[in-house]
Amino acid sequence: MIESMAEVRGHLADVIDRARREETPTIITRRGKQEAVVIDIEEYQRLRRIAEDAEEAWLNRLADEAESEGLEASVSLEEMAAMLRTERD
């Protein structure tokens, strides 16, 4: 479902209910450009867990590779995660 900001303003409660009850996301556009998505909070939390798990797995692979290569100037997994989070913000 794709709707403009103007359309959503008139029935935001319906958009939220649709996301929650029917598990139907709504993409919101502004001036023809996709700006946001309304999804159920449980779906959002599920997607966050997937993203966090994928990031952790990736960081673990990098740490394992660095350890197997014997890199002396390597950083800890925690330091690497902190650097990556800083870059995202």
PDB file of N, CA, C and O in Angstrom, residues 10-37:
ATOM      1  N   GLY A  10      -5.393  12.248   6.805  1.00  0.00           N
ATOM      2  CA  GLY A  10      -6.824  12.147   7.040  1.00  0.00           C
ATOM      3  C   GLY A  10      -7.272  10.874   7.721  1.00  0.00           C
ATOM      4  O   GLY A  10      -8.389  10.819   8.249  1.00  0.00           O
ATOM      5  N   HIS A  11      -6.437   9.858   7.735  1.00  0.00           N
ATOM      6  CA  HIS A  11      -6.845   8.580   8.344  1.00  0.00           C
ATOM      7  C   HIS A  11      -5.666   7.798   8.904  1.00  0.00           C
ATOM      8  O   HIS A  11      -5.551   6.587   8.715  1.00  0.00           O
ATOM      9  N   LEU A  12      -4.820   8.468   9.647  1.00  0.00           N
ATOM     10  CA  LEU A  12      -3.637   7.831  10.228  1.00  0.00           C
ATOM     11  C   LEU A  12      -4.011   6.655  11.129  1.00  0.00           C
ATOM     12  O   LEU A  12      -3.353   5.615  11.103  1.00  0.00           O
ATOM     13  N   ALA A  13      -5.070   6.801  11.903  1.00  0.00           N
ATOM     14  CA  ALA A  13      -5.485   5.707  12.780  1.00  0.00           C
ATOM     15  C   ALA A  13      -5.800   4.458  11.963  1.00  0.00           C
ATOM     16  O   ALA A  13      -5.456   3.340  12.363  1.00  0.00           O
ATOM     17  N   ASP A  14      -6.434   4.634  10.809  1.00  0.00           N
ATOM     18  CA  ASP A  14      -6.740   3.488   9.943  1.00  0.00           C
ATOM     19  C   ASP A  14      -5.463   2.847   9.409  1.00  0.00           C
ATOM     20  O   ASP A  14      -5.371   1.616   9.307  1.00  0.00           O
ATOM     21  N   VAL A  15      -4.494   3.672   9.059  1.00  0.00           N
ATOM     22  CA  VAL A  15      -3.216   3.166   8.552  1.00  0.00           C
ATOM     23  C   VAL A  15      -2.519   2.326   9.632  1.00  0.00           C
ATOM     24  O   VAL A  15      -2.013   1.237   9.360  1.00  0.00           O
ATOM     25  N   ILE A  16      -2.539   2.825  10.849  1.00  0.00           N
ATOM     26  CA  ILE A  16      -1.916   2.099  11.965  1.00  0.00           C
ATOM     27  C   ILE A  16      -2.676   0.800  12.241  1.00  0.00           C
ATOM     28  O   ILE A  16      -2.071  -0.257  12.432  1.00  0.00           O
ATOM     29  N   ASP A  17      -4.004   0.886  12.246  1.00  0.00           N
ATOM     30  CA  ASP A  17      -4.803  -0.326  12.469  1.00  0.00           C
ATOM     31  C   ASP A  17      -4.541  -1.368  11.385  1.00  0.00           C
ATOM     32  O   ASP A  17      -4.441  -2.566  11.670  1.00  0.00           O
ATOM     33  N   ARG A  18      -4.428  -0.922  10.139  1.00  0.00           N
ATOM     34  CA  ARG A  18      -4.171  -1.841   9.030  1.00  0.00           C
ATOM     35  C   ARG A  18      -2.810  -2.522   9.206  1.00  0.00           C
ATOM     36  O   ARG A  18      -2.663  -3.717   8.974  1.00  0.00           O
ATOM     37  N   ALA A  19      -1.821  -1.759   9.657  1.00  0.00           N
ATOM     38  CA  ALA A  19      -0.491  -2.327   9.889  1.00  0.00           C
ATOM     39  C   ALA A  19      -0.541  -3.362  10.999  1.00  0.00           C
ATOM     40  O   ALA A  19       0.084  -4.419  10.897  1.00  0.00           O
ATOM     41  N   ARG A  20      -1.300  -3.062  12.038  1.00  0.00           N
ATOM     42  CA  ARG A  20      -1.349  -3.962  13.191  1.00  0.00           C
ATOM     43  C   ARG A  20      -2.236  -5.173  12.948  1.00  0.00           C
ATOM     44  O   ARG A  20      -1.811  -6.304  13.146  1.00  0.00           O
ATOM     45  N   ARG A  21      -3.431  -4.954  12.488  1.00  0.00           N
ATOM     46  CA  ARG A  21      -4.394  -6.061  12.348  1.00  0.00           C
ATOM     47  C   ARG A  21      -4.167  -6.904  11.107  1.00  0.00           C
ATOM     48  O   ARG A  21      -4.255  -8.125  11.145  1.00  0.00           O
ATOM     49  N   GLU A  22      -3.905  -6.241   9.988  1.00  0.00           N
ATOM     50  CA  GLU A  22      -3.781  -6.962   8.716  1.00  0.00           C
ATOM     51  C   GLU A  22      -2.333  -7.225   8.324  1.00  0.00           C
ATOM     52  O   GLU A  22      -2.071  -7.839   7.293  1.00  0.00           O
ATOM     53  N   GLU A  23      -1.405  -6.706   9.142  1.00  0.00           N
ATOM     54  CA  GLU A  23       0.029  -6.825   8.853  1.00  0.00           C
ATOM     55  C   GLU A  23       0.355  -6.282   7.459  1.00  0.00           C
ATOM     56  O   GLU A  23       1.192  -6.821   6.749  1.00  0.00           O
ATOM     57  N   THR A  24      -0.326  -5.182   7.118  1.00  0.00           N
ATOM     58  CA  THR A  24      -0.116  -4.544   5.818  1.00  0.00           C
ATOM     59  C   THR A  24       0.653  -3.238   6.021  1.00  0.00           C
ATOM     60  O   THR A  24       0.128  -2.303   6.625  1.00  0.00           O
ATOM     61  N   PRO A  25       1.887  -3.173   5.546  1.00  0.00           N
ATOM     62  CA  PRO A  25       2.637  -1.923   5.670  1.00  0.00           C
ATOM     63  C   PRO A  25       2.101  -0.863   4.704  1.00  0.00           C
ATOM     64  O   PRO A  25       1.539  -1.187   3.663  1.00  0.00           O
ATOM     65  N   THR A  26       2.285   0.386   5.070  1.00  0.00           N
ATOM     66  CA  THR A  26       1.920   1.501   4.200  1.00  0.00           C
ATOM     67  C   THR A  26       3.165   2.353   3.978  1.00  0.00           C
ATOM     68  O   THR A  26       3.778   2.827   4.935  1.00  0.00           O
ATOM     69  N   ILE A  27       3.534   2.517   2.723  1.00  0.00           N
ATOM     70  CA  ILE A  27       4.640   3.396   2.361  1.00  0.00           C
ATOM     71  C   ILE A  27       4.058   4.790   2.196  1.00  0.00           C
ATOM     72  O   ILE A  27       3.079   4.988   1.470  1.00  0.00           O
ATOM     73  N   ILE A  28       4.659   5.752   2.863  1.00  0.00           N
ATOM     74  CA  ILE A  28       4.177   7.131   2.804  1.00  0.00           C
ATOM     75  C   ILE A  28       5.114   7.935   1.905  1.00  0.00           C
ATOM     76  O   ILE A  28       6.327   7.913   2.069  1.00  0.00           O
ATOM     77  N   THR A  29       4.498   8.650   0.963  1.00  0.00           N
ATOM     78  CA  THR A  29       5.275   9.471   0.036  1.00  0.00           C
ATOM     79  C   THR A  29       5.041  10.952   0.326  1.00  0.00           C
ATOM     80  O   THR A  29       4.004  11.341   0.867  1.00  0.00           O
ATOM     81  N   ARG A  30       6.034  11.738  -0.042  1.00  0.00           N
ATOM     82  CA  ARG A  30       5.919  13.195   0.035  1.00  0.00           C
ATOM     83  C   ARG A  30       6.533  13.745  -1.236  1.00  0.00           C
ATOM     84  O   ARG A  30       7.684  13.445  -1.549  1.00  0.00           O
ATOM     85  N   ARG A  31       5.734  14.497  -1.962  1.00  0.00           N
ATOM     86  CA  ARG A  31       6.148  15.043  -3.261  1.00  0.00           C
ATOM     87  C   ARG A  31       6.626  13.932  -4.198  1.00  0.00           C
ATOM     88  O   ARG A  31       7.626  14.071  -4.900  1.00  0.00           O
ATOM     89  N   GLY A  32       5.949  12.791  -4.132  1.00  0.00           N
ATOM     90  CA  GLY A  32       6.257  11.676  -5.015  1.00  0.00           C
ATOM     91  C   GLY A  32       7.432  10.822  -4.600  1.00  0.00           C
ATOM     92  O   GLY A  32       7.751   9.836  -5.253  1.00  0.00           O
ATOM     93  N   LYS A  33       8.071  11.182  -3.506  1.00  0.00           N
ATOM     94  CA  LYS A  33       9.240  10.437  -3.036  1.00  0.00           C
ATOM     95  C   LYS A  33       8.866   9.611  -1.802  1.00  0.00           C
ATOM     96  O   LYS A  33       8.221  10.116  -0.886  1.00  0.00           O
ATOM     97  N   GLN A  34       9.267   8.342  -1.772  1.00  0.00           N
ATOM     98  CA  GLN A  34       8.993   7.494  -0.613  1.00  0.00           C
ATOM     99  C   GLN A  34       9.792   7.994   0.579  1.00  0.00           C
ATOM    100  O   GLN A  34      11.006   8.137   0.505  1.00  0.00           O
ATOM    101  N   GLU A  35       9.084   8.258   1.682  1.00  0.00           N
ATOM    102  CA  GLU A  35       9.717   8.865   2.856  1.00  0.00           C
ATOM    103  C   GLU A  35       9.718   7.982   4.099  1.00  0.00           C
ATOM    104  O   GLU A  35      10.634   8.041   4.893  1.00  0.00           O
ATOM    105  N   ALA A  36       8.660   7.186   4.283  1.00  0.00           N
ATOM    106  CA  ALA A  36       8.537   6.411   5.521  1.00  0.00           C
ATOM    107  C   ALA A  36       7.635   5.206   5.281  1.00  0.00           C
ATOM    108  O   ALA A  36       6.952   5.127   4.263  1.00  0.00           O
ATOM    109  N   VAL A  37       7.657   4.304   6.262  1.00  0.00           N
ATOM    110  CA  VAL A  37       6.803   3.127   6.209  1.00  0.00           C
ATOM    111  C   VAL A  37       6.148   2.954   7.575  1.00  0.00           C
ATOM    112  O   VAL A  37       6.827   3.029   8.606  1.00  0.00           O
TER     113      VAL A  37
END
